[in-house]
Structure formats: C-alpha cells, structure tokens
Amino acid sequence: MSSNSYEKPDFWSRKAFAEGYAARSVYKLKERDEKVGFIKKNYTVLDLGAAPGSWTVFLLRSMNGSGKVVSCDLNPLAKDVKSDNLKFIQGDLNLPEIREKIKACGPYDLVVCDAAPLTTGNRMVDTARSEGL
C-alpha cells in the first residue's frame, strides 16, 4: 500500500491525464460551465493561478479556436500547453508590473481563478496568505 495518497493517481487524476489535462482541478471548471454556460466563443478570458494549465486548456478547447486566453501564475504552464490564442504571463499577480501586463491584454469578458498561496504548514501564516490573495 502507498504510504502517501498522492503517490498513486486517483480516478479523477487518471481521467484528466487521459483527456490531455495536467491536473484534475479542470473538472471544477467544467462542472460550473456545464451548469451555467459562462464560457462563450470569441471571449477574452483571464485565467489567474493558471499553472499547470488544465483550466487554460479547457478554456481554449471550449472556445474552439476562437477568442483569447491570458493566463498568469508564479509557476510556468506545462510544456504542452500551447496555442496561438494563449498569452502566458509568469509572475506574482499582486505585483504592479504584472497587473499592468495583465491589464494591457484586456478587456476581459470572463475571469476565472484557481489561485492559491504558497503554503508553509503554519496555520497563521497560511491563513494570512490566503486572505491576502
């Protein structure tokens, strides 16, 4: 038996990888879009907290080659996340220079965010970072 539950991918992780997504978190976005239908063709969408890129890929696929996705994260997107309709900005979205780059690519029809702060394991520090984000 695995000593850590992250050592062996679960059903959702295996499904995501099989469908070409880097992470299982894509199903949160997919479920919301199926219920509400907020992703439209020709939209310009801002994806904050984008790495490794599952939401970005889902957005690009949902718009079927139309529109544009601007993604931002501290970490790079997975190597296979590429499109002529994608602009990736690597950096801290709280920094003024990063915000200016994001703003320059707009205006946006939709903003999605799955950003999370870097955690330390210290509840006080992690709570403060979550609130700050």
Coordinates of N, CA, C and O in Angstrom, one line a residue:
M1 N 0.8 -1.2 0.0 CA 0.0 0.0 0.0 C 0.9 1.2 0.0 O 1.9 1.3 0.6
S2 N 0.5 2.3 -0.7 CA 1.2 3.5 -0.7 C 1.2 4.2 0.6 O 0.2 4.2 1.3
S3 N 2.3 4.8 1.0 CA 2.4 5.5 2.2 C 1.8 6.9 2.1 O 1.5 7.5 3.1
N4 N 1.6 7.3 0.9 CA 1.1 8.7 0.7 C 0.0 8.6 -0.4 O 0.2 8.0 -1.4
S5 N -1.2 9.2 -0.1 CA -2.3 9.1 -1.1 C -2.0 9.8 -2.4 O -2.7 9.5 -3.4
Y6 N -1.0 10.6 -2.5 CA -0.6 11.3 -3.7 C 0.3 10.5 -4.6 O 0.6 10.8 -5.7
E7 N 0.8 9.4 -4.1 CA 1.7 8.5 -4.9 C 1.0 7.8 -6.0 O 1.6 7.5 -7.0
K8 N -0.2 7.5 -5.8 CA -1.0 6.8 -6.8 C -2.2 7.6 -7.3 O -3.0 8.0 -6.5
P9 N -2.2 8.0 -8.6 CA -3.3 8.8 -9.1 C -4.7 8.2 -8.9 O -4.8 7.0 -9.1
D10 N -5.6 9.0 -8.4 CA -7.0 8.6 -8.2 C -7.7 8.6 -9.6 O -7.2 9.0 -10.6
F11 N -9.0 8.2 -9.6 CA -9.8 8.2 -10.8 C -9.8 9.5 -11.5 O -9.6 9.5 -12.8
W12 N -10.0 10.6 -10.8 CA -10.1 11.9 -11.5 C -8.7 12.4 -12.1 O -8.7 12.9 -13.2
S13 N -7.6 12.0 -11.4 CA -6.3 12.3 -12.0 C -6.1 11.5 -13.2 O -5.6 12.1 -14.2
R14 N -6.4 10.2 -13.2 CA -6.2 9.4 -14.4 C -7.0 9.9 -15.5 O -6.6 9.9 -16.7
K15 N -8.3 10.2 -15.2 CA -9.2 10.8 -16.3 C -8.6 12.0 -16.9 O -8.6 12.2 -18.1
A16 N -8.2 12.9 -16.0 CA -7.6 14.2 -16.5 C -6.4 14.0 -17.4 O -6.3 14.5 -18.5
F17 N -5.5 13.1 -17.0 CA -4.3 12.8 -17.8 C -4.7 12.2 -19.2 O -4.2 12.5 -20.2
A18 N -5.7 11.3 -19.1 CA -6.1 10.6 -20.3 C -6.8 11.6 -21.3 O -6.7 11.4 -22.5
E19 N -7.4 12.7 -20.8 CA -8.1 13.7 -21.6 C -7.1 14.8 -22.0 O -7.6 15.8 -22.6
G20 N -5.9 14.7 -21.6 CA -4.9 15.7 -22.0 C -4.8 16.9 -21.1 O -4.3 18.0 -21.5
Y21 N -5.3 16.8 -19.8 CA -5.2 17.9 -18.9 C -4.1 17.5 -17.9 O -3.9 16.4 -17.5
A22 N -3.4 18.6 -17.4 CA -2.3 18.4 -16.5 C -2.8 18.1 -15.0 O -2.0 17.6 -14.2
A23 N -4.0 18.5 -14.7 CA -4.5 18.3 -13.3 C -6.0 18.1 -13.3 O -6.7 18.5 -14.2
R24 N -6.4 17.4 -12.2 CA -7.8 17.1 -12.1 C -8.7 18.2 -11.7 O -9.9 18.2 -11.8
S25 N -8.1 19.3 -11.4 CA -8.9 20.5 -11.0 C -9.8 21.0 -12.2 O -10.7 21.8 -11.9
V26 N -9.5 20.6 -13.4 CA -10.2 21.0 -14.5 C -11.7 20.7 -14.4 O -12.6 21.4 -14.9
Y27 N -12.0 19.6 -13.6 CA -13.4 19.2 -13.5 C -14.3 20.2 -12.7 O -15.5 20.2 -12.8
K28 N -13.6 21.0 -11.8 CA -14.4 22.0 -11.1 C -14.9 23.0 -12.1 O -16.0 23.4 -12.1
L29 N -14.0 23.5 -13.0 CA -14.4 24.5 -14.0 C -15.4 23.9 -15.0 O -16.4 24.5 -15.4
K30 N -15.2 22.7 -15.4 CA -16.1 22.0 -16.4 C -17.5 21.9 -15.8 O -18.4 22.2 -16.5
E31 N -17.6 21.5 -14.6 CA -18.9 21.3 -13.9 C -19.6 22.6 -13.8 O -20.8 22.7 -14.1
R32 N -18.9 23.7 -13.5 CA -19.5 25.0 -13.4 C -20.0 25.5 -14.8 O -21.1 26.0 -14.9
D33 N -19.2 25.3 -15.8 CA -19.6 25.7 -17.1 C -20.8 24.9 -17.6 O -21.6 25.5 -18.3
E34 N -20.8 23.6 -17.3 CA -22.0 22.8 -17.8 C -23.3 23.3 -17.1 O -24.3 23.3 -17.7
K35 N -23.2 23.8 -15.9 CA -24.4 24.3 -15.1 C -24.8 25.7 -15.6 O -26.0 26.0 -15.7
V36 N -23.8 26.5 -15.8 CA -24.1 27.9 -16.0 C -23.9 28.4 -17.5 O -24.5 29.3 -18.0
G37 N -22.9 27.8 -18.2 CA -22.6 28.1 -19.5 C -22.0 29.5 -19.7 O -22.4 30.3 -20.5
F38 N -21.0 29.8 -18.9 CA -20.3 31.1 -18.9 C -19.2 31.2 -19.9 O -18.8 32.4 -20.2
I39 N -18.7 30.2 -20.5 CA -17.6 30.3 -21.5 C -18.2 30.3 -22.8 O -19.0 29.4 -23.3
K40 N -17.9 31.4 -23.5 CA -18.5 31.7 -24.9 C -17.4 31.8 -25.9 O -16.3 32.2 -25.6
K41 N -17.7 31.5 -27.1 CA -16.8 31.7 -28.2 C -16.5 33.1 -28.4 O -17.3 34.0 -28.0
N42 N -15.3 33.4 -28.8 CA -14.8 34.8 -29.0 C -14.5 35.6 -27.8 O -14.3 36.8 -27.9
Y43 N -14.6 35.0 -26.6 CA -14.4 35.7 -25.4 C -12.9 35.9 -25.2 O -12.0 35.1 -25.8
T44 N -12.5 36.9 -24.5 CA -11.2 37.1 -24.0 C -11.2 36.8 -22.5 O -12.0 37.4 -21.7
V45 N -10.5 35.7 -22.1 CA -10.7 35.2 -20.7 C -9.3 35.3 -20.0 O -8.3 35.0 -20.5
L46 N -9.4 35.7 -18.7 CA -8.3 35.8 -17.9 C -8.3 34.6 -16.9 O -9.3 34.5 -16.2
D47 N -7.2 33.9 -16.9 CA -7.1 32.7 -16.0 C -6.0 33.0 -15.0 O -4.8 33.0 -15.3
L48 N -6.4 33.3 -13.8 CA -5.4 33.6 -12.7 C -5.1 32.3 -11.9 O -6.1 31.5 -11.6
G49 N -3.9 32.1 -11.5 CA -3.5 30.9 -10.8 C -3.5 29.7 -11.8 O -4.1 28.6 -11.5
A50 N -3.0 29.9 -13.0 CA -3.2 29.0 -14.1 C -2.4 27.7 -14.1 O -2.8 26.7 -14.7
A51 N -1.2 27.7 -13.5 CA -0.4 26.5 -13.6 C -1.0 25.3 -12.9 O -1.6 25.5 -11.8
P52 N -0.9 24.2 -13.4 CA -0.1 23.7 -14.5 C -0.7 24.0 -15.9 O -0.1 23.8 -16.9
G53 N -2.0 24.4 -15.9 CA -2.6 24.7 -17.2 C -3.9 24.0 -17.6 O -4.4 24.2 -18.7
S54 N -4.4 23.2 -16.7 CA -5.6 22.5 -17.1 C -6.8 23.4 -17.4 O -7.5 23.2 -18.4
W55 N -7.0 24.4 -16.6 CA -8.1 25.3 -16.9 C -7.9 26.1 -18.2 O -8.8 26.3 -19.0
T56 N -6.6 26.5 -18.4 CA -6.3 27.2 -19.7 C -6.6 26.3 -20.9 O -7.2 26.8 -21.8
V57 N -6.2 25.0 -20.8 CA -6.5 24.1 -21.9 C -8.0 23.9 -22.1 O -8.5 24.0 -23.2
F58 N -8.8 23.8 -21.0 CA -10.2 23.6 -21.1 C -10.8 24.9 -21.7 O -11.7 24.8 -22.6
L59 N -10.4 26.1 -21.3 CA -10.9 27.3 -21.9 C -10.7 27.4 -23.4 O -11.6 27.7 -24.2
L60 N -9.4 27.1 -23.8 CA -9.1 27.1 -25.2 C -9.9 26.1 -26.0 O -10.4 26.4 -27.1
R61 N -10.1 24.9 -25.5 CA -10.9 23.9 -26.1 C -12.4 24.3 -26.2 O -13.0 24.1 -27.2
S62 N -12.9 24.9 -25.1 CA -14.3 25.3 -25.1 C -14.6 26.4 -26.1 O -15.7 26.5 -26.6
M63 N -13.6 27.3 -26.3 CA -13.8 28.3 -27.3 C -13.5 27.9 -28.7 O -13.6 28.7 -29.7
N64 N -13.0 26.7 -28.9 CA -12.8 26.0 -30.2 C -12.0 26.9 -31.2 O -12.4 27.1 -32.3
G65 N -10.9 27.4 -30.7 CA -10.0 28.2 -31.6 C -10.4 29.7 -31.7 O -9.7 30.4 -32.4
S66 N -11.5 30.1 -31.1 CA -11.8 31.5 -31.2 C -11.4 32.2 -29.9 O -11.1 31.5 -28.9
G67 N -11.5 33.5 -29.8 CA -11.2 34.2 -28.6 C -9.7 34.1 -28.2 O -8.9 33.7 -29.0
K68 N -9.5 34.5 -26.9 CA -8.1 34.5 -26.4 C -8.1 34.2 -24.9 O -9.0 34.6 -24.2
V69 N -7.1 33.5 -24.5 CA -6.9 33.2 -23.1 C -5.6 33.9 -22.6 O -4.6 33.6 -23.2
V70 N -5.7 34.6 -21.6 CA -4.5 35.2 -20.9 C -4.4 34.5 -19.6 O -5.3 34.6 -18.8
S71 N -3.3 33.8 -19.4 CA -3.1 33.1 -18.1 C -1.9 33.7 -17.4 O -0.9 34.1 -17.9
C72 N -2.0 33.6 -16.0 CA -1.0 34.2 -15.2 C -0.8 33.2 -14.0 O -1.7 32.7 -13.4
D73 N 0.5 33.0 -13.7 CA 0.8 32.2 -12.5 C 2.3 32.4 -12.1 O 3.1 32.9 -13.0
L74 N 2.6 32.2 -10.9 CA 4.0 32.2 -10.4 C 4.8 31.1 -11.1 O 6.0 31.4 -11.4
N75 N 4.2 30.0 -11.4 CA 4.9 28.9 -12.0 C 4.6 28.8 -13.5 O 3.5 29.2 -13.9
P76 N 5.5 28.2 -14.2 CA 5.2 28.0 -15.7 C 4.1 27.0 -15.9 O 3.8 26.1 -15.1
L77 N 3.4 27.2 -17.1 CA 2.5 26.2 -17.5 C 3.2 24.9 -18.0 O 4.4 25.0 -18.3
A78 N 2.5 23.8 -18.0 CA 3.0 22.6 -18.5 C 3.5 22.8 -20.0 O 3.0 23.6 -20.7
K79 N 4.5 22.1 -20.4 CA 5.2 22.3 -21.7 C 4.2 22.1 -22.8 O 4.4 22.8 -23.9
D80 N 3.2 21.3 -22.7 CA 2.3 21.0 -23.8 C 1.2 22.0 -23.9 O 0.3 21.9 -24.8
V81 N 1.1 23.0 -23.0 CA 0.0 24.0 -23.0 C 0.5 25.1 -23.9 O 1.2 26.0 -23.6
K82 N 0.0 25.0 -25.2 CA 0.4 26.0 -26.2 C -0.8 26.3 -27.1 O -1.6 25.4 -27.4
S83 N -0.9 27.5 -27.6 CA -1.9 27.9 -28.6 C -1.6 29.3 -29.1 O -1.0 30.1 -28.4
D84 N -1.9 29.6 -30.3 CA -1.8 30.9 -30.9 C -2.7 31.9 -30.1 O -2.5 33.1 -30.2
N85 N -3.8 31.3 -29.5 CA -4.8 32.1 -28.8 C -4.4 32.3 -27.3 O -5.3 32.7 -26.5
L86 N -3.2 32.0 -26.9 CA -2.8 32.0 -25.5 C -1.7 33.0 -25.3 O -0.7 33.0 -26.0
K87 N -1.8 33.8 -24.3 CA -0.8 34.7 -23.8 C -0.5 34.3 -22.3 O -1.5 34.3 -21.5
F88 N 0.7 33.9 -22.0 CA 1.0 33.5 -20.6 C 1.9 34.5 -20.0 O 2.9 35.0 -20.6
I89 N 1.6 35.0 -18.8 CA 2.4 35.9 -18.0 C 2.8 35.2 -16.7 O 2.0 34.8 -15.9
Q90 N 4.1 35.0 -16.6 CA 4.6 34.4 -15.4 C 5.0 35.4 -14.4 O 5.8 36.3 -14.7
G91 N 4.4 35.4 -13.2 CA 4.8 36.3 -12.2 C 3.7 36.4 -11.1 O 2.6 35.7 -11.2
D92 N 3.9 37.2 -10.1 CA 3.0 37.4 -9.0 C 2.0 38.4 -9.3 O 2.3 39.5 -9.6
L93 N 0.7 37.9 -9.4 CA -0.4 38.8 -9.8 C -0.6 40.0 -8.8 O -1.3 40.9 -9.1
N94 N 0.0 40.0 -7.7 CA -0.1 41.1 -6.7 C 0.9 42.2 -7.0 O 0.8 43.3 -6.5
L95 N 1.9 41.9 -7.9 CA 2.9 43.0 -8.2 C 2.3 43.9 -9.3 O 1.7 43.5 -10.3
P96 N 2.6 45.2 -9.1 CA 2.0 46.2 -10.0 C 2.5 46.0 -11.5 O 1.6 46.1 -12.4
E97 N 3.7 45.6 -11.7 CA 4.1 45.4 -13.1 C 3.4 44.2 -13.8 O 3.2 44.2 -15.0
I98 N 3.1 43.2 -13.0 CA 2.4 42.0 -13.5 C 0.9 42.4 -13.8 O 0.4 42.1 -14.8
R99 N 0.4 43.2 -12.9 CA -1.0 43.6 -13.1 C -1.1 44.5 -14.3 O -2.1 44.4 -15.0
E100 N -0.1 45.3 -14.6 CA -0.1 46.2 -15.8 C -0.1 45.3 -17.0 O -0.8 45.6 -18.0
K101 N 0.8 44.2 -17.0 CA 0.8 43.3 -18.2 C -0.6 42.7 -18.4 O -1.0 42.5 -19.5
I102 N -1.2 42.2 -17.3 CA -2.5 41.6 -17.4 C -3.5 42.6 -17.9 O -4.3 42.3 -18.9
K103 N -3.5 43.8 -17.4 CA -4.4 44.8 -17.8 C -4.3 45.2 -19.3 O -5.3 45.4 -20.0
A104 N -3.0 45.2 -19.8 CA -2.8 45.6 -21.2 C -3.3 44.5 -22.1 O -3.6 44.9 -23.3
C105 N -3.6 43.3 -21.7 CA -4.1 42.3 -22.6 C -5.6 42.3 -22.6 O -6.2 41.6 -23.4
G106 N -6.3 43.1 -21.8 CA -7.7 43.1 -21.7 C -8.3 44.1 -22.7 O -7.6 44.5 -23.6
P107 N -9.6 44.4 -22.6 CA -10.5 44.0 -21.5 C -10.9 42.5 -21.6 O -10.8 41.9 -22.7
Y108 N -11.5 42.0 -20.5 CA -11.8 40.6 -20.4 C -13.3 40.4 -20.3 O -14.0 41.2 -19.7
D109 N -13.8 39.4 -20.9 CA -15.2 39.0 -20.9 C -15.5 38.1 -19.7 O -16.6 38.0 -19.2
L110 N -14.4 37.4 -19.2 CA -14.6 36.4 -18.2 C -13.2 36.3 -17.4 O -12.2 36.3 -18.1
V111 N -13.3 36.2 -16.1 CA -12.1 36.0 -15.3 C -12.4 34.7 -14.5 O -13.4 34.6 -13.8
V112 N -11.5 33.8 -14.5 CA -11.5 32.5 -13.7 C -10.3 32.5 -12.8 O -9.2 33.0 -13.2
C113 N -10.4 32.0 -11.7 CA -9.3 32.0 -10.7 C -9.3 30.7 -9.9 O -10.3 30.4 -9.2
D114 N -8.2 30.0 -9.9 CA -7.9 28.9 -9.1 C -6.6 29.1 -8.3 O -5.9 28.1 -8.0
A115 N -6.3 30.3 -8.1 CA -5.0 30.7 -7.4 C -5.0 30.3 -6.0 O -6.1 30.3 -5.3
A116 N -3.9 29.9 -5.5 CA -3.7 29.5 -4.1 C -2.3 30.0 -3.7 O -1.4 30.1 -4.4
P117 N -2.3 30.5 -2.4 CA -1.0 31.0 -2.0 C 0.0 29.9 -1.7 O -0.4 28.7 -1.5
L118 N 1.3 30.2 -1.7 CA 2.3 29.2 -1.3 C 2.1 29.0 0.2 O 1.9 29.9 1.0
T119 N 2.0 27.7 0.6 CA 1.8 27.4 2.0 C 3.0 26.9 2.7 O 4.0 26.4 2.1
T120 N 3.0 27.1 4.0 CA 4.1 26.8 4.9 C 3.9 25.7 5.8 O 4.8 25.1 6.3
G121 N 2.6 25.4 6.1 CA 2.2 24.4 7.1 C 1.9 25.1 8.4 O 1.3 24.5 9.3
N122 N 2.2 26.4 8.5 CA 1.9 27.2 9.7 C 0.5 27.8 9.5 O 0.3 28.7 8.5
R123 N -0.5 27.5 10.3 CA -1.8 27.9 10.1 C -2.0 29.4 10.0 O -2.7 30.0 9.2
M124 N -1.3 30.1 10.9 CA -1.4 31.6 11.0 C -0.9 32.2 9.7 O -1.5 33.1 9.1
V125 N 0.3 31.7 9.3 CA 0.9 32.3 8.0 C 0.1 32.0 6.8 O -0.2 32.8 6.0
D126 N -0.4 30.7 6.7 CA -1.1 30.3 5.6 C -2.5 31.0 5.5 O -3.0 31.3 4.4
T127 N -3.1 31.2 6.6 CA -4.4 31.9 6.7 C -4.2 33.3 6.2 O -5.0 33.9 5.4
A128 N -3.2 34.0 6.7 CA -2.9 35.4 6.3 C -2.6 35.4 4.8 O -3.1 36.3 4.1
R129 N -1.9 34.5 4.2 CA -1.6 34.5 2.8 C -2.8 34.2 2.0 O -3.0 34.8 0.9
S130 N -3.7 33.4 2.5 CA -5.0 33.1 1.8 C -5.8 34.4 1.8 O -6.4 34.7 0.7
E131 N -5.9 35.1 2.9 CA -6.7 36.3 3.0 C -6.1 37.4 2.1 O -6.8 38.1 1.4
G132 N -4.8 37.4 2.0 CA -4.1 38.4 1.2 C -4.4 38.2 -0.3 O -4.5 39.1 -1.1
L133 N -4.5 36.9 -0.7 CA -4.7 36.6 -2.1 C -6.1 37.0 -2.5 O -6.4 37.5 -3.5

